[in-house]
Amino acid sequence: MRGRFHWNSMTEEGLARSLVYFNRAVAIDPNYALAYAGIADYYNFLGIYTILPFRECAAAAKEAALKAAVLDATLAEGYSALAFATVTHDFDWDSAEQLHRRANELNPNFANGHLWYSYYLAMCGRFDESIAECRKAIELDPVSSIAHHTYAWNLYHARRLDESISAAKRLLLIEPSYGLGHLLLSTRLRYAAK
């Protein structure tokens, strides 16, 4: 829980702290699949934020996600992280979609499962589906900064600029100190001014 708390901050410091807690959990119980899923998500996002080279992050994410899925074949978090890593490491889009769907079947109430699937759908240019998955993630976790951020991001890429601006403003009402939210809103306003 502490690892997820810090991971959800979406800051470099928070992500680093999350890894410490995930690794502590694995040290206490080497068969704790949920901790490996957290490690996989940590590495998935290090690559997205380009804190480390994407190739290295994707390999580490995939290794941890595979471990989570092997340890607990019913764990949505493991399949979701594995789906993300399967796209970024192997560029295997078909397998990744199957893994995303499996994660959401295993636990339809896992907000991040819907969120990670929304990223996948957006990368495929399937924006209506992506936006629907983001809405589901927000419905399940209404205070998730990353879910609101992703929603605004997807609306922008779907060429729905006014809705994207509104979503970015909602994000900053929820979490005024979320730096990426300010960046997101400022870029959207800059495009709207053109």
CSV table of C-alpha atoms in Angstrom, one decimal:
chain,number,residue,atom,x,y,z
A,1,MET,CA,0.0,0.0,0.0
A,2,ARG,CA,2.8,2.4,0.8
A,3,GLY,CA,4.4,1.6,-2.6
A,4,ARG,CA,1.2,2.4,-4.4
A,5,PHE,CA,0.7,5.5,-2.4
A,6,HIS,CA,4.1,6.9,-3.5
A,7,TRP,CA,3.8,5.6,-7.0
A,8,ASN,CA,0.5,7.5,-7.4
A,9,SER,CA,2.3,10.8,-6.8
A,10,MET,CA,3.8,10.5,-10.3
A,11,THR,CA,6.9,12.4,-9.2
A,12,GLU,CA,10.4,11.2,-9.6
A,13,GLU,CA,10.8,11.1,-5.8
A,14,GLY,CA,7.5,9.3,-5.3
A,15,LEU,CA,8.3,6.7,-7.9
A,16,ALA,CA,11.7,6.1,-6.4
A,17,ARG,CA,10.1,5.7,-2.9
A,18,SER,CA,7.5,3.3,-4.4
A,19,LEU,CA,10.3,1.0,-5.6
A,20,VAL,CA,11.8,0.9,-2.1
A,21,TYR,CA,8.5,-0.3,-0.7
A,22,PHE,CA,7.8,-2.8,-3.4
A,23,ASN,CA,11.3,-4.3,-3.0
A,24,ARG,CA,10.7,-4.5,0.8
A,25,ALA,CA,7.5,-6.4,0.2
A,26,VAL,CA,9.3,-8.9,-2.1
A,27,ALA,CA,12.1,-9.2,0.5
A,28,ILE,CA,9.5,-10.2,3.1
A,29,ASP,CA,7.6,-12.5,0.8
A,30,PRO,CA,9.4,-13.4,-2.5
A,31,ASN,CA,6.1,-14.9,-3.8
A,32,TYR,CA,4.1,-11.7,-3.3
A,33,ALA,CA,2.8,-11.1,-6.9
A,34,LEU,CA,1.2,-7.8,-6.2
A,35,ALA,CA,4.6,-6.3,-5.3
A,36,TYR,CA,6.1,-7.5,-8.6
A,37,ALA,CA,3.2,-5.9,-10.4
A,38,GLY,CA,4.1,-2.7,-8.6
A,39,ILE,CA,7.8,-3.0,-9.7
A,40,ALA,CA,6.6,-3.5,-13.3
A,41,ASP,CA,4.5,-0.4,-13.1
A,42,TYR,CA,7.4,1.5,-11.7
A,43,TYR,CA,9.6,0.6,-14.6
A,44,ASN,CA,6.9,1.1,-17.1
A,45,PHE,CA,6.6,4.7,-16.0
A,46,LEU,CA,10.3,5.3,-15.7
A,47,GLY,CA,10.4,4.7,-19.4
A,48,ILE,CA,7.4,6.9,-20.2
A,49,TYR,CA,8.9,9.8,-18.2
A,50,THR,CA,12.3,9.0,-19.9
A,51,ILE,CA,14.0,8.9,-16.5
A,52,LEU,CA,16.0,5.9,-17.8
A,53,PRO,CA,16.3,4.6,-21.4
A,54,PHE,CA,13.1,3.0,-22.5
A,55,ARG,CA,14.7,-0.2,-23.6
A,56,GLU,CA,16.1,-0.9,-20.2
A,57,CYS,CA,12.9,0.1,-18.4
A,58,ALA,CA,10.7,-2.0,-20.7
A,59,ALA,CA,12.9,-5.1,-20.1
A,60,ALA,CA,12.8,-4.7,-16.3
A,61,ALA,CA,9.0,-4.1,-16.4
A,62,LYS,CA,8.4,-7.2,-18.5
A,63,GLU,CA,10.5,-9.3,-16.2
A,64,ALA,CA,8.7,-8.2,-13.1
A,65,ALA,CA,5.2,-8.4,-14.7
A,66,LEU,CA,5.9,-11.9,-15.9
A,67,LYS,CA,6.9,-12.9,-12.4
A,68,ALA,CA,3.7,-11.4,-11.0
A,69,ALA,CA,1.6,-13.3,-13.6
A,70,VAL,CA,3.4,-16.6,-13.0
A,71,LEU,CA,3.0,-16.2,-9.2
A,72,ASP,CA,-0.7,-15.4,-9.4
A,73,ALA,CA,-2.6,-16.1,-12.6
A,74,THR,CA,-5.7,-14.4,-11.2
A,75,LEU,CA,-4.0,-11.1,-10.5
A,76,ALA,CA,-5.3,-8.3,-12.8
A,77,GLU,CA,-2.4,-6.0,-11.8
A,78,GLY,CA,0.1,-8.5,-13.1
A,79,TYR,CA,-1.6,-8.9,-16.5
A,80,SER,CA,-2.1,-5.2,-16.8
A,81,ALA,CA,1.5,-4.4,-16.2
A,82,LEU,CA,2.5,-7.2,-18.5
A,83,ALA,CA,0.3,-5.9,-21.3
A,84,PHE,CA,1.9,-2.5,-21.0
A,85,ALA,CA,5.4,-4.0,-21.1
A,86,THR,CA,4.5,-6.3,-24.0
A,87,VAL,CA,3.8,-3.2,-26.1
A,88,THR,CA,6.8,-1.2,-25.0
A,89,HIS,CA,9.3,-4.1,-25.0
A,90,ASP,CA,8.2,-6.5,-27.7
A,91,PHE,CA,5.9,-4.2,-29.8
A,92,ASP,CA,3.5,-7.1,-29.8
A,93,TRP,CA,0.2,-5.2,-30.1
A,94,ASP,CA,-2.1,-8.2,-30.5
A,95,SER,CA,-0.8,-10.0,-27.4
A,96,ALA,CA,-0.9,-6.8,-25.4
A,97,GLU,CA,-4.5,-6.2,-26.2
A,98,GLN,CA,-5.4,-9.8,-25.1
A,99,LEU,CA,-3.5,-9.2,-21.9
A,100,HIS,CA,-5.3,-5.9,-21.2
A,101,ARG,CA,-8.6,-7.6,-21.8
A,102,ARG,CA,-7.7,-10.5,-19.5
A,103,ALA,CA,-6.7,-8.0,-16.8
A,104,ASN,CA,-10.1,-6.3,-17.0
A,105,GLU,CA,-11.9,-9.6,-17.0
A,106,LEU,CA,-10.1,-10.7,-13.9
A,107,ASN,CA,-10.9,-7.5,-12.1
A,108,PRO,CA,-13.3,-5.1,-13.8
A,109,ASN,CA,-13.0,-2.8,-10.8
A,110,PHE,CA,-9.2,-2.3,-11.1
A,111,ALA,CA,-9.0,1.3,-12.2
A,112,ASN,CA,-5.4,1.2,-13.5
A,113,GLY,CA,-6.3,-1.8,-15.7
A,114,HIS,CA,-8.8,0.4,-17.6
A,115,LEU,CA,-6.3,3.2,-17.6
A,116,TRP,CA,-3.4,1.2,-19.1
A,117,TYR,CA,-5.8,-0.2,-21.7
A,118,SER,CA,-6.8,3.3,-22.5
A,119,TYR,CA,-3.2,4.1,-23.3
A,120,TYR,CA,-3.0,1.1,-25.6
A,121,LEU,CA,-6.2,2.1,-27.4
A,122,ALA,CA,-5.0,5.7,-27.8
A,123,MET,CA,-1.7,4.5,-29.3
A,124,CYS,CA,-3.8,2.5,-31.8
A,125,GLY,CA,-5.8,5.6,-32.7
A,126,ARG,CA,-9.0,4.2,-31.2
A,127,PHE,CA,-9.8,7.3,-29.3
A,128,ASP,CA,-13.5,6.8,-28.5
A,129,GLU,CA,-12.7,3.4,-26.9
A,130,SER,CA,-9.7,5.0,-25.1
A,131,ILE,CA,-11.8,7.8,-23.7
A,132,ALA,CA,-14.4,5.3,-22.5
A,133,GLU,CA,-11.7,3.3,-20.7
A,134,CYS,CA,-10.5,6.5,-19.1
A,135,ARG,CA,-14.0,7.4,-17.9
A,136,LYS,CA,-14.3,4.0,-16.4
A,137,ALA,CA,-10.9,4.4,-14.6
A,138,ILE,CA,-12.1,7.8,-13.2
A,139,GLU,CA,-15.4,6.3,-12.1
A,140,LEU,CA,-13.5,3.6,-10.2
A,141,ASP,CA,-10.9,6.0,-8.8
A,142,PRO,CA,-12.3,9.6,-9.0
A,143,VAL,CA,-9.2,11.2,-7.3
A,144,SER,CA,-6.6,9.5,-9.4
A,145,SER,CA,-4.4,12.3,-10.9
A,146,ILE,CA,-3.0,10.0,-13.6
A,147,ALA,CA,-6.5,9.0,-14.7
A,148,HIS,CA,-7.6,12.6,-15.1
A,149,HIS,CA,-4.3,13.4,-16.8
A,150,THR,CA,-4.8,10.6,-19.2
A,151,TYR,CA,-8.4,11.5,-19.9
A,152,ALA,CA,-7.4,15.1,-20.8
A,153,TRP,CA,-4.5,13.8,-22.9
A,154,ASN,CA,-6.7,11.4,-24.8
A,155,LEU,CA,-9.3,14.1,-25.4
A,156,TYR,CA,-6.6,16.3,-26.9
A,157,HIS,CA,-5.4,13.6,-29.2
A,158,ALA,CA,-9.0,12.9,-30.3
A,159,ARG,CA,-9.0,16.6,-31.4
A,160,ARG,CA,-11.5,17.5,-28.7
A,161,LEU,CA,-9.6,20.5,-27.5
A,162,ASP,CA,-12.3,22.2,-25.4
A,163,GLU,CA,-13.1,19.0,-23.5
A,164,SER,CA,-9.4,18.5,-23.0
A,165,ILE,CA,-9.0,21.9,-21.4
A,166,SER,CA,-12.0,21.3,-19.1
A,167,ALA,CA,-10.6,17.9,-18.1
A,168,ALA,CA,-7.2,19.5,-17.4
A,169,LYS,CA,-8.8,22.1,-15.2
A,170,ARG,CA,-10.7,19.4,-13.3
A,171,LEU,CA,-7.4,17.6,-12.7
A,172,LEU,CA,-5.9,20.7,-11.2
A,173,LEU,CA,-8.9,21.2,-8.9
A,174,ILE,CA,-8.4,17.6,-7.6
A,175,GLU,CA,-4.6,18.0,-7.3
A,176,PRO,CA,-3.4,21.6,-7.5
A,177,SER,CA,0.3,20.6,-7.0
A,178,TYR,CA,0.3,18.1,-9.9
A,179,GLY,CA,3.0,19.6,-12.1
A,180,LEU,CA,2.2,17.6,-15.2
A,181,GLY,CA,-1.4,18.9,-14.9
A,182,HIS,CA,-0.2,22.5,-15.2
A,183,LEU,CA,2.0,21.5,-18.2
A,184,LEU,CA,-1.0,19.8,-19.8
A,185,LEU,CA,-3.3,22.7,-19.3
A,186,SER,CA,-0.8,25.3,-20.5
A,187,THR,CA,-0.1,23.4,-23.7
A,188,ARG,CA,-3.8,22.9,-24.4
A,189,LEU,CA,-4.5,26.6,-23.8
A,190,ARG,CA,-1.6,27.5,-26.1
A,191,TYR,CA,-3.2,25.4,-28.9
A,192,ALA,CA,-6.6,26.9,-28.3
A,193,ALA,CA,-5.1,30.4,-28.7
A,194,LYS,CA,-3.9,29.6,-32.2
